[in-house]
Tab-separated table of C-alpha atoms in Angstrom:
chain	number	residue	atom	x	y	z
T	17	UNK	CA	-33.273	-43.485	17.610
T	18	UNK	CA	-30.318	-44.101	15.899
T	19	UNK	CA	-30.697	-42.012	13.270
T	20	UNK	CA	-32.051	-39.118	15.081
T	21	UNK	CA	-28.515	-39.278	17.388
T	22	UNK	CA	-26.460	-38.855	14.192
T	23	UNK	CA	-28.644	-36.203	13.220
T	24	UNK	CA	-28.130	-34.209	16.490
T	25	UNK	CA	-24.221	-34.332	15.976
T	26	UNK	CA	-24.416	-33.011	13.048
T	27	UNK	CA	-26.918	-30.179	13.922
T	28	UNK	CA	-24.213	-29.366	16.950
T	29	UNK	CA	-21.407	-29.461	14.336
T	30	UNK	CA	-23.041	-27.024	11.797
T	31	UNK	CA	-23.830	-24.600	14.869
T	32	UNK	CA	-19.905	-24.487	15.844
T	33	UNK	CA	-19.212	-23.380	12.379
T	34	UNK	CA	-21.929	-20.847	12.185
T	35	UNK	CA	-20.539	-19.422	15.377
T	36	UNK	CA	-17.336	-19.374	13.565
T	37	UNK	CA	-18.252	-17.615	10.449
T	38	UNK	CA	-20.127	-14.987	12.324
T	39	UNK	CA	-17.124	-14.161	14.225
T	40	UNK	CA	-14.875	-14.153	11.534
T	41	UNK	CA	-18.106	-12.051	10.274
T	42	UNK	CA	-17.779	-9.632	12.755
T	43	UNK	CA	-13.919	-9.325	13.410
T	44	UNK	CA	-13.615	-8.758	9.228
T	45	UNK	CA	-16.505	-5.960	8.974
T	46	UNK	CA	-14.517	-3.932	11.697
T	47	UNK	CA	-11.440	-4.470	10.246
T	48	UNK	CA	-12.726	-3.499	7.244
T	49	UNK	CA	-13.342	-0.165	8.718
T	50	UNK	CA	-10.060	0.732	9.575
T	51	UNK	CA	-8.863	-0.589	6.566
T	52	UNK	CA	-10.895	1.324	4.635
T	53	UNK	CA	-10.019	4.772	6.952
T	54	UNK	CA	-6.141	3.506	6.073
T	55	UNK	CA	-7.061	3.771	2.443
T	56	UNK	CA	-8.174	7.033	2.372
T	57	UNK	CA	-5.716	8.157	4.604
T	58	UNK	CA	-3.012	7.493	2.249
T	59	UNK	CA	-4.667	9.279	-0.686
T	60	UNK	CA	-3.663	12.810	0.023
T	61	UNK	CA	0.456	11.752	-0.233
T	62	UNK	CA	-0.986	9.695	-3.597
T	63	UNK	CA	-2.414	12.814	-5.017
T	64	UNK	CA	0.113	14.977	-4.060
T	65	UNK	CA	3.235	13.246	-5.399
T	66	UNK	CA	1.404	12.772	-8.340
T	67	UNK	CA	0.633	16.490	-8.845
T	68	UNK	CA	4.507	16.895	-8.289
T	69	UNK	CA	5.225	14.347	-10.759
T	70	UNK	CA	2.714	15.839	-13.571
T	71	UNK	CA	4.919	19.432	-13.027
T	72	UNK	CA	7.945	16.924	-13.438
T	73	UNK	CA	6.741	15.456	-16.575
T	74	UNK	CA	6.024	19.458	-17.430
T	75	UNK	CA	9.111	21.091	-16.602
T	76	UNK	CA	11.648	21.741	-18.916
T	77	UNK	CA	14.095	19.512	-17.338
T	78	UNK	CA	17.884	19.080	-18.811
T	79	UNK	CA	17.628	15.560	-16.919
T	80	UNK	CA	15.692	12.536	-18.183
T	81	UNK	CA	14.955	9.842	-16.047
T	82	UNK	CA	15.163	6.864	-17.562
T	83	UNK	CA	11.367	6.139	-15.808
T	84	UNK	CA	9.831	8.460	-18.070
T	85	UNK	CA	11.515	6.909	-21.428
T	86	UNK	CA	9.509	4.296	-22.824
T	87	UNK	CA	11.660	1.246	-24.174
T	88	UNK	CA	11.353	0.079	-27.689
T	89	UNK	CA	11.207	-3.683	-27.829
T	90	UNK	CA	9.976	-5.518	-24.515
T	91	UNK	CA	11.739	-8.620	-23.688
T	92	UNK	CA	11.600	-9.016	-20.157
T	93	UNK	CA	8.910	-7.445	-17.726
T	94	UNK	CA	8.548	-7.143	-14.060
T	95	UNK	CA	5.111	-7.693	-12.344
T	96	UNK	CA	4.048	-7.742	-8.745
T	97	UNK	CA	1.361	-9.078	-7.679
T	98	UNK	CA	-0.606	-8.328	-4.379
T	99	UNK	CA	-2.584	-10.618	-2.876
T	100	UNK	CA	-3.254	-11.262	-0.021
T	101	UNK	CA	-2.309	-13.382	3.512
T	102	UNK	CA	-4.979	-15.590	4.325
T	103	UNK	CA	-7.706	-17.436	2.760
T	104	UNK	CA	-11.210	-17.511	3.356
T	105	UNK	CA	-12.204	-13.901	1.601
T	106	UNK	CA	-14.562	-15.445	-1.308
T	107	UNK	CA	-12.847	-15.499	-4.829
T	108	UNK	CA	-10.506	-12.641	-4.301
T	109	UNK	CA	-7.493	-14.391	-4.779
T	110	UNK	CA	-8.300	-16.327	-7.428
T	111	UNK	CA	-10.110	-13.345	-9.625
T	112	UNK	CA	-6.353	-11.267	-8.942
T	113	UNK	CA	-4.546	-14.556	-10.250
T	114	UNK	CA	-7.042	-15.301	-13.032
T	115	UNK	CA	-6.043	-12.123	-14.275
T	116	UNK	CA	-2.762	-12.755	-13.508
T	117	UNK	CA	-2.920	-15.838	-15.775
T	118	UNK	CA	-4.202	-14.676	-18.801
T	119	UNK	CA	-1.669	-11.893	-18.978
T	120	UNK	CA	0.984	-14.403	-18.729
T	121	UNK	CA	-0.517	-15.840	-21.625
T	122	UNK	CA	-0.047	-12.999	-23.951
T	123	UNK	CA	3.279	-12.226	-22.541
T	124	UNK	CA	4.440	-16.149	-23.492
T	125	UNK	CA	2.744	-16.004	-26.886
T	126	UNK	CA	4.442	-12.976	-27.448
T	127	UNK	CA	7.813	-14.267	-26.444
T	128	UNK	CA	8.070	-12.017	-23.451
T	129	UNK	CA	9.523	-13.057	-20.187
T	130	UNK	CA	8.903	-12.305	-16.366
T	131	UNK	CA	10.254	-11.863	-13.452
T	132	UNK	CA	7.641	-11.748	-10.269
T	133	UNK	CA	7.590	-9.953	-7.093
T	134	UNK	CA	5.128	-11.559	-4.883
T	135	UNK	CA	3.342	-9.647	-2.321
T	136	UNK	CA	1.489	-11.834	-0.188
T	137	UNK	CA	1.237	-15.549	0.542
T	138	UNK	CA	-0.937	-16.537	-1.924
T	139	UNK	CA	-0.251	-15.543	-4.689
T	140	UNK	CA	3.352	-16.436	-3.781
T	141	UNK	CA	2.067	-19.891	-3.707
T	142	UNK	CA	0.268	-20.163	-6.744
T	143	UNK	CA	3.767	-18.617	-8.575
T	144	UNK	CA	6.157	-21.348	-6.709
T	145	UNK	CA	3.219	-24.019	-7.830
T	146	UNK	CA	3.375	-22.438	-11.276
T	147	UNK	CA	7.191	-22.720	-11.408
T	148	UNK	CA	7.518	-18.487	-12.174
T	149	UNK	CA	10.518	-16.720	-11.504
T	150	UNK	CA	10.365	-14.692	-8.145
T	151	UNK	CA	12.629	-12.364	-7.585
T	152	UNK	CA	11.507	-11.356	-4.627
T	153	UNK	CA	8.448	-11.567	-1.890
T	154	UNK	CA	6.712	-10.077	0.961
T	155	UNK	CA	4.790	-12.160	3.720
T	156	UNK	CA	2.985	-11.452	6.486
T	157	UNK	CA	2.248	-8.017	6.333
T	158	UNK	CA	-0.767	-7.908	8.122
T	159	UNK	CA	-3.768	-5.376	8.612
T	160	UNK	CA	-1.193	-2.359	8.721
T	161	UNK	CA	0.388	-2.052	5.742
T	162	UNK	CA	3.648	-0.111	6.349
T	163	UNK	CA	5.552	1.399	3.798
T	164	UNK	CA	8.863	0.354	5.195
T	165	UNK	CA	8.721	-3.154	4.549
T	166	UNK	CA	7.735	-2.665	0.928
T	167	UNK	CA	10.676	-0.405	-0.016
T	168	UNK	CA	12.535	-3.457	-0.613
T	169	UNK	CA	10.977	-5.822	-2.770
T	170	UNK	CA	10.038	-2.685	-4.968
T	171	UNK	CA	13.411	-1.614	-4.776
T	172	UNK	CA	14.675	-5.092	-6.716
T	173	UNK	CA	12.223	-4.158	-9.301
T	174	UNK	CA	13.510	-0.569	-9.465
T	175	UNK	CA	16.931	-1.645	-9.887
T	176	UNK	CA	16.471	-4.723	-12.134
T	177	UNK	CA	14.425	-1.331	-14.533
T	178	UNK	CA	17.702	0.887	-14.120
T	179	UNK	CA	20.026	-2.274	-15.565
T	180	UNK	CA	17.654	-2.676	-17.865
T	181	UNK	CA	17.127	-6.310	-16.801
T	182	UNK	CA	13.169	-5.557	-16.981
T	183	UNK	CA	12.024	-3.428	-19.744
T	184	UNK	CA	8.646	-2.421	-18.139
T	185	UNK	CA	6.640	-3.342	-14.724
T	186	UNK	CA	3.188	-3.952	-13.967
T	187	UNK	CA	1.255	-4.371	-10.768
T	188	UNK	CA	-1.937	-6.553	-9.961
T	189	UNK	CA	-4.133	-6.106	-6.961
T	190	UNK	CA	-7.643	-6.078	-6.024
T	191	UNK	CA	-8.988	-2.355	-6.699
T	192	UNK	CA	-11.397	-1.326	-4.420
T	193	UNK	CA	-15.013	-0.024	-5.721
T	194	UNK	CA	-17.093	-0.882	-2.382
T	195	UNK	CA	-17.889	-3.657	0.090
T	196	UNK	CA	-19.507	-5.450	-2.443
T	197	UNK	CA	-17.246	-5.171	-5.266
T	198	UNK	CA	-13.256	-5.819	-5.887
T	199	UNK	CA	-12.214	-5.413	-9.078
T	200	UNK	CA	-8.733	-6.888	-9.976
T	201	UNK	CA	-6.765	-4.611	-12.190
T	202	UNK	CA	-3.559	-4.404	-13.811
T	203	UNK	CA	-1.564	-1.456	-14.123
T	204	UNK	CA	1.851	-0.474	-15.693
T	205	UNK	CA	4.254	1.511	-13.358
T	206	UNK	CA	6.759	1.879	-15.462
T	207	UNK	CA	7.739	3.609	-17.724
T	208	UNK	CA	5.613	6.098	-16.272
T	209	UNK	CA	2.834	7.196	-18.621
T	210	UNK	CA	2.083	11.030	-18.943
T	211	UNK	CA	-0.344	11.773	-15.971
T	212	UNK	CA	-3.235	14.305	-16.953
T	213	UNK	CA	-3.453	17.023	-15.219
T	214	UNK	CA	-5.878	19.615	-14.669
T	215	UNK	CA	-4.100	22.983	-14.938
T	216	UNK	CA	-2.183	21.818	-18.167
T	217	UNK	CA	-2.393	25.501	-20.016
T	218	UNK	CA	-0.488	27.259	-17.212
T	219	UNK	CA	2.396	24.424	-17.368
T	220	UNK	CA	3.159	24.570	-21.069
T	221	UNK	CA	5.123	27.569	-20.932
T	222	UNK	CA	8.686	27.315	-20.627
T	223	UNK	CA	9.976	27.184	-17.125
T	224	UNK	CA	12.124	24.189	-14.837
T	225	UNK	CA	12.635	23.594	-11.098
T	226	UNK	CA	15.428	25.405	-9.272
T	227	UNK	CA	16.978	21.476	-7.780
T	228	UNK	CA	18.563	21.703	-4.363
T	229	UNK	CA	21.737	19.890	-4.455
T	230	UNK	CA	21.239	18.478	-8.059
T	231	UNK	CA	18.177	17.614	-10.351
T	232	UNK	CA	19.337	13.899	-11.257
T	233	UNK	CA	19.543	13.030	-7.071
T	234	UNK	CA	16.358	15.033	-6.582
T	235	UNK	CA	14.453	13.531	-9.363
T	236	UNK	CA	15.794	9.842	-8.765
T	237	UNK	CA	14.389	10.193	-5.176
T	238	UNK	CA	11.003	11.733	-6.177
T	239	UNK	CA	10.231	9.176	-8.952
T	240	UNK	CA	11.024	5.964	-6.318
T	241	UNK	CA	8.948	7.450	-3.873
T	242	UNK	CA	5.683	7.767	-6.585
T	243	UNK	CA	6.613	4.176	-7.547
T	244	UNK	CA	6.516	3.437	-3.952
T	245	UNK	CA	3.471	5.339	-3.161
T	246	UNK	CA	1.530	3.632	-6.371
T	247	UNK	CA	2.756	0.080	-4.606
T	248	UNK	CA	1.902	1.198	-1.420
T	249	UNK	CA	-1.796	2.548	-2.371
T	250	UNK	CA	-2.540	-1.238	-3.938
T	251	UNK	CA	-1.421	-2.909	-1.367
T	252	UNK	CA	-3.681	-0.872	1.157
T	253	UNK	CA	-6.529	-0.997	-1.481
T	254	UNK	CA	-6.074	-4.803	-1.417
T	255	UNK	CA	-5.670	-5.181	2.666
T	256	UNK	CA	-9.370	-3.463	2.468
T	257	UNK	CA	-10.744	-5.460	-0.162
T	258	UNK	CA	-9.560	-8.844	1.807
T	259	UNK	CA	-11.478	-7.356	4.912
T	260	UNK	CA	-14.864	-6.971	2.772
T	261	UNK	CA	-14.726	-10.136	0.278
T	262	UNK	CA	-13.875	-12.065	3.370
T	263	UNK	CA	-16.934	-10.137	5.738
T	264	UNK	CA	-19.082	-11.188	2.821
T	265	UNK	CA	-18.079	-14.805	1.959
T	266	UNK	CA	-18.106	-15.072	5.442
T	267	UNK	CA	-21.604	-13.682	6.263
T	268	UNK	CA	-22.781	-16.096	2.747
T	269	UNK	CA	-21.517	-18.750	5.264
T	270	UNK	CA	-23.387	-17.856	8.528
T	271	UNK	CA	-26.690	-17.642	5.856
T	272	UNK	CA	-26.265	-21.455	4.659
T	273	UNK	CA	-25.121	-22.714	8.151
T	274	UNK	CA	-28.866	-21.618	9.544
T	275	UNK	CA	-30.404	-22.947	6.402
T	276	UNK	CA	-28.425	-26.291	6.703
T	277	UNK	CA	-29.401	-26.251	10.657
T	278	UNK	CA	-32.867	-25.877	9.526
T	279	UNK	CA	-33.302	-28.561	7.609
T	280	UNK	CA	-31.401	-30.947	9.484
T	281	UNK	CA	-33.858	-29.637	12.203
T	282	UNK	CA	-36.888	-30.267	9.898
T	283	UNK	CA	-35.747	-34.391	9.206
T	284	UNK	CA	-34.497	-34.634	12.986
T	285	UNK	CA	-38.043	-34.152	14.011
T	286	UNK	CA	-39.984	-35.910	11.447
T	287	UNK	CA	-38.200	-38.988	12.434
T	288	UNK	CA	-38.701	-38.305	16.062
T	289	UNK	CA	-42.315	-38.167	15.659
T	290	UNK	CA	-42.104	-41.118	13.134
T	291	UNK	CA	-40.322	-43.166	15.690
T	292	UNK	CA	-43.069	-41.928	18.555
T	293	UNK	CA	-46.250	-42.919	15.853
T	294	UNK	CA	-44.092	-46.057	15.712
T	295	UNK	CA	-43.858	-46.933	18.747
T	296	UNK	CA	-47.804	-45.824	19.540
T	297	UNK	CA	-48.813	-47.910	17.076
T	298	UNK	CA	-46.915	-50.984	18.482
T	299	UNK	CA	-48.082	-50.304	22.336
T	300	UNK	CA	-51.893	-50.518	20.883
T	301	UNK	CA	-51.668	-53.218	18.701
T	302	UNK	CA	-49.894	-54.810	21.807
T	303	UNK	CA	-53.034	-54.142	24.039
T	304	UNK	CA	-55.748	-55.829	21.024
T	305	UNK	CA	-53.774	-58.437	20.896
T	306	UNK	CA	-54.119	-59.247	24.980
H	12	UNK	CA	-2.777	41.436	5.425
H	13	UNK	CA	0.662	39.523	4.624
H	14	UNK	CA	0.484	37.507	1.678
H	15	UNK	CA	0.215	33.641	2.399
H	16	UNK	CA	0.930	30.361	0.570
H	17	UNK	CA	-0.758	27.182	0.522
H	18	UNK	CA	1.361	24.012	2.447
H	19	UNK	CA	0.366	21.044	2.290
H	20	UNK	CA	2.268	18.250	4.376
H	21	UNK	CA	1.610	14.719	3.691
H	22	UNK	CA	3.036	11.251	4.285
H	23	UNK	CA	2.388	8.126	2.693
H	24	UNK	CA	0.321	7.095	5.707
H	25	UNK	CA	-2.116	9.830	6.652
H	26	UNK	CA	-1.713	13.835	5.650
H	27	UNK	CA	-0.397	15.921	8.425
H	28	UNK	CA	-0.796	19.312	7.497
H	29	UNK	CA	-2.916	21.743	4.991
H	30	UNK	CA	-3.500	25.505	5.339
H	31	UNK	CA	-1.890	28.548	4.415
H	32	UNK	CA	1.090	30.034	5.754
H	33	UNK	CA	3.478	33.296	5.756
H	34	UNK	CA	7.084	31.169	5.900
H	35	UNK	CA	7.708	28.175	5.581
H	36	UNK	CA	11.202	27.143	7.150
H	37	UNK	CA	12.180	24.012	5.610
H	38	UNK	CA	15.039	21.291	6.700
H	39	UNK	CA	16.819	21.504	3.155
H	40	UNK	CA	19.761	19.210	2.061
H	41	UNK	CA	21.624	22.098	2.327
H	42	UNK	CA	20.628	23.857	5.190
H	43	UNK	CA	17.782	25.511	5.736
H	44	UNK	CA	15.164	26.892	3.308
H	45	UNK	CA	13.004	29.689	4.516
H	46	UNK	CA	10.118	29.784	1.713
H	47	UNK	CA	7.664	33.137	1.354
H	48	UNK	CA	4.780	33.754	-1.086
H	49	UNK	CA	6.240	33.534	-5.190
H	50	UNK	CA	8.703	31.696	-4.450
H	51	UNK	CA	9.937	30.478	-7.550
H	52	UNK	CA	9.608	26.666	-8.630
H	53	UNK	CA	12.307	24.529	-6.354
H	54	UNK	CA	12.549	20.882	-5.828
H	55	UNK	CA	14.596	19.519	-3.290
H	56	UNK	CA	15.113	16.973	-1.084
H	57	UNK	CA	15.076	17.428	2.967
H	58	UNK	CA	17.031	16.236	5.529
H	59	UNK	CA	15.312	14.743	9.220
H	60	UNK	CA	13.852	18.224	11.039
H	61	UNK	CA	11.646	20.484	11.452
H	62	UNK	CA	9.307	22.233	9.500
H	63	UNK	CA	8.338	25.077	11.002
H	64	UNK	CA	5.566	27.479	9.654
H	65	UNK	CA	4.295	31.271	10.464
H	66	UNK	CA	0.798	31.438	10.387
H	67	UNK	CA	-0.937	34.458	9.572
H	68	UNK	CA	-2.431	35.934	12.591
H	69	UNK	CA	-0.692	33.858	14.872
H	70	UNK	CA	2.310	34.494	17.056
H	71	UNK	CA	3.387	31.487	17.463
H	72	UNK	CA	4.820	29.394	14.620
H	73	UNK	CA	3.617	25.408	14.398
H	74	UNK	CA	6.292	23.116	13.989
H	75	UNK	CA	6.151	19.346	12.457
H	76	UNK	CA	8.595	16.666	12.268
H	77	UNK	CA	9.457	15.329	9.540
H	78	UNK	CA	11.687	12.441	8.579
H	79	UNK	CA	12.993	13.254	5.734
H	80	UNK	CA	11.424	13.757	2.510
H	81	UNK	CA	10.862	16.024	-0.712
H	82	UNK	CA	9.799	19.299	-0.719
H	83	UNK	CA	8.105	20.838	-4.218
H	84	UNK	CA	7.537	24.847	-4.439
H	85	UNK	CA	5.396	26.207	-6.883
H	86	UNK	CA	4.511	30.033	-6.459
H	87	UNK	CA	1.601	29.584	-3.910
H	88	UNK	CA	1.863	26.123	-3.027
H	89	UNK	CA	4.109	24.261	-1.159
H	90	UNK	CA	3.806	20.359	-1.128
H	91	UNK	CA	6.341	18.422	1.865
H	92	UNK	CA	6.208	15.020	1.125
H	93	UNK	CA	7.139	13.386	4.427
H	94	UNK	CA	8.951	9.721	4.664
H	95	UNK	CA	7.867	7.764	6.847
H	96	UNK	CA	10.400	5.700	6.941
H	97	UNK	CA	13.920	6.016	7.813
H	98	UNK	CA	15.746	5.886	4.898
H	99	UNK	CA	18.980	5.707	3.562
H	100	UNK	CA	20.802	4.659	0.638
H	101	UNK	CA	22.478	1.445	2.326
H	102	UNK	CA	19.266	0.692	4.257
H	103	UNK	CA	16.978	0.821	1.172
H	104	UNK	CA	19.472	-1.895	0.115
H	105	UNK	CA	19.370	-3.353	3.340
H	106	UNK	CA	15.292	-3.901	2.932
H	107	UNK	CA	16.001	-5.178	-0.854
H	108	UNK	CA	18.164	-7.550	-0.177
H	109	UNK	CA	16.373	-8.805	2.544
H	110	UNK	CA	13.067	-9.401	0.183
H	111	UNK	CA	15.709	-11.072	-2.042
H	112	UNK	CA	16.724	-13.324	0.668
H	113	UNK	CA	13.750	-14.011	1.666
H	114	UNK	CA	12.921	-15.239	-2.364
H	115	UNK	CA	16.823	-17.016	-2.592
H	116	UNK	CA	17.202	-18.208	0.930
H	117	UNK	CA	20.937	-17.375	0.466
H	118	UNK	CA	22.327	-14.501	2.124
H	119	UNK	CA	26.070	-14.770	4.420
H	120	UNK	CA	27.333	-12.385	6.994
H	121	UNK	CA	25.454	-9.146	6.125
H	122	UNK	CA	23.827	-8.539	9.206
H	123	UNK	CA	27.243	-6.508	10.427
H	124	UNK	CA	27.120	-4.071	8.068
H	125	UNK	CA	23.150	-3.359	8.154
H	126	UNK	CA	22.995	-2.983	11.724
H	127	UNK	CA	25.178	-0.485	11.359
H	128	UNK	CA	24.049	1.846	9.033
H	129	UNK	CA	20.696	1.349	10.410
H	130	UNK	CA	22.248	2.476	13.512
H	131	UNK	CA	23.485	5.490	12.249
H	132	UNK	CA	20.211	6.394	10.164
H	133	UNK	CA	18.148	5.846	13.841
H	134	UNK	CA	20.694	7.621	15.577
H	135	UNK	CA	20.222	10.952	13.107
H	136	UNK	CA	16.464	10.573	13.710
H	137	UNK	CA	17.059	10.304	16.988
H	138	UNK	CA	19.102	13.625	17.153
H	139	UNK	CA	16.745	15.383	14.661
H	140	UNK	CA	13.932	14.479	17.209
H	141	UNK	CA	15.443	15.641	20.168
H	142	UNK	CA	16.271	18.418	18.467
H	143	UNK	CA	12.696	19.257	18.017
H	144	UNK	CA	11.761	18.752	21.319
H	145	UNK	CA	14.479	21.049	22.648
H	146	UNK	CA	12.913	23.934	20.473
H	147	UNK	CA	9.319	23.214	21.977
H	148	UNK	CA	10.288	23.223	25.469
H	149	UNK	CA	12.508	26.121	25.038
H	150	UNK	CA	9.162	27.816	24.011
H	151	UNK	CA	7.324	26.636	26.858
């Protein structure tokens, strides 16, 4: 019975890491949830500021930022990536940094350099691995996203833009379509491309903003917070679409556990009974032979 | 019936406020901004306070904190962009260099400095918030 003992540990083993999986199952889906509610709770400010920055882009101003002007020749580009903490969440990661890789690409071929921001431990590994220049990082954000903590890193970016260090930036993150599907996107931030908007004939005519003290202070602070928002939405998006890719890869991992316990069930008691027909066989031979 | 404006008060983490209003009284940079129907376009930014609103058929006027921010009016709407944050110039630094140094690992005798603008920022809050309360309980 050899055999069938080995087979038993290994039954008991797969079991402890079903029981794992589902947890990590069940603690993901209802995170997900208020990851999700998080998402859409940030929206509103998204929609808004961008509404104020449309009018912006619409008014008349005597001021332009140097957000809105679009550079000529590209040399050096800023992108941050988002990815996210942990493991275990399926081929998120990797999809984001796939992406991530094939824009580098083009940016080499076309003689283009780039400094990253990384947001998140992964991908901040894969960039250290891949020998890229990080400017600066976030870690350890956790299910809460808070906008404090990302003013920084996406205030070197900012800055490195205003000296004209970086001559555009770009963001990558997961984009959330539903549970089942992430999408990985990249997205410029700046310069800021003309946002649509819906009410465009009543904003043609001539008109500006009365600015309270100044419109260069105003309009600097307005512009970094819509950067920041735009960072801040991604990196929610991509807190909720670590919750779902990892509920998912996680509950594809509870599925195969009970298929794996079921066949190792299956062979466990075929040799059982094997070893019993054996041993039947041997205790009546035994008795013809007396 | 008075004539009303749309407000809308949002922050980067959840929106705090939508309906119409009478006045809005806004924390400005420069003092306070009391806001009315047709106003015409403005764009500021606001100072830690209180907004506080008049709502048509309502005596009493709803007040919301607000830590700073921008505040856009167009003719009939009003749009407060709340921080969430505290914010300032030297701690917006503060936060950037500490993602640097977190990237560069080299960073020497800062920590004076930050601490103490950040002590300064919190202590405005703080003020701005107690301030806030005062005018509820006065109310009470």
């Amino acid at each position: 019975m050899a055999a069938g003992k080995e087979i038993r540990t290994q039954i008991k083993s797969v079991e402890n890491t079903r029981k794992i999986t589902k947890a990590m199952e069940m603690v993901a889906a209802s995170k997900m949830r208020r990851a999700q509610e998080r998402m859409k709770a940030a929206r509103p400010y998204a929609e808004k500021i961008a509404n104020v920055a449309t009018h912006l882009a619409y008014a008349h101003t005597e001021y332009k930022h140097p957000f809105v002007i679009a550079r000529e020749n590209v040399r050096r580009v800023g992108l941050v990536i988002v990815t996210s903490d942990k493991g275990l969440c399926g081929g998120l990661n990797t999809n984001a940094l796939r992406l991530v890789m094939t824009q580098l690409k083009q940016w080499n071929a076309a003689g283009v350099e780039v400094d990253v921001s990384a947001i998140g431990n992964k991908g901040l590994g894969f960039m250290q691995r891949l020998g890229a220049n990080v400017v600066s990082q976030l870690t350890g954000i956790g299910d809460t996203p808070r906008l404090e903590t990302l003013i920084g890193p996406v205030k070197i970016m900012l800055d490195a833009y205003m000296e004209g260090r970086i001559d555009a930036l770009f963001i990558v993150y997961n984009r959330f379509v539903n549970t089942m599907k992430q999408e990985p996107t990249l997205t410029q931030l700046l310069p800021l491309a003309k946002l649509a908007s819906e009410d465009e004939a009543s904003l043609k005519t001539h008109w500006d903003y009365i600015y309270e003290p100044d419109a260069q202070p105003v309009v600097d602070a307005m512009l970094k917070r819509y950067i920041e928002s735009l960072v801040y939405q991604a990196v929610a998006e991509n807190i909720a679409c670590e919750q779902s890719a990892r509920m998912v890869a996680m509950k594809a991992a509870s599925d195969n556990a009970k298929n794996v316990i079921g066949e190792l069930k299956l062979i466990y008691n075929k040799t059982r009974q094997a070893a019993i027909t054996k041993e039947l066989s041997e205790i009546v031979a035994g008795a013809a032979a007396v | 019936m008075a004539m009303t404006i749309h407000v809308d008060i949002v922050s980067a983490e959840k929106a705090l406020y939508s309906g119409s209003a009478e006045v809005v009284i806004a924390p400005g940079q420069r003092g306070e901004l009391g806001i009315h129907p047709r106003h015409t376009p403005l764009l500021t930014t606001l100072k830690p306070g209180t907004v506080r609103m008049k709502l048509p058929d309502q005596a009493e006027e709803v007040m919301i904190y607000v830590s700073g921010g921008i505040l856009e009016v167009q003719p009939h709407v009003v749009t407060i962009l709340s921080d969430t944050a505290i914010r300032g110039n030297d701690l917006d630094e503060a936060k950037a260099l500490e993602a640097k140094r977190a990237a560069e690992d080299a960073m020497k005798n800062r920590e004076a400095s930050l601490d103490y603008a950040k002590a300064q920022a919190e202590l405005a809050e703080a003020i701005a918030q107690l301030a806030t309360i005062e005018k509820l309980r006065r109310r009470i």
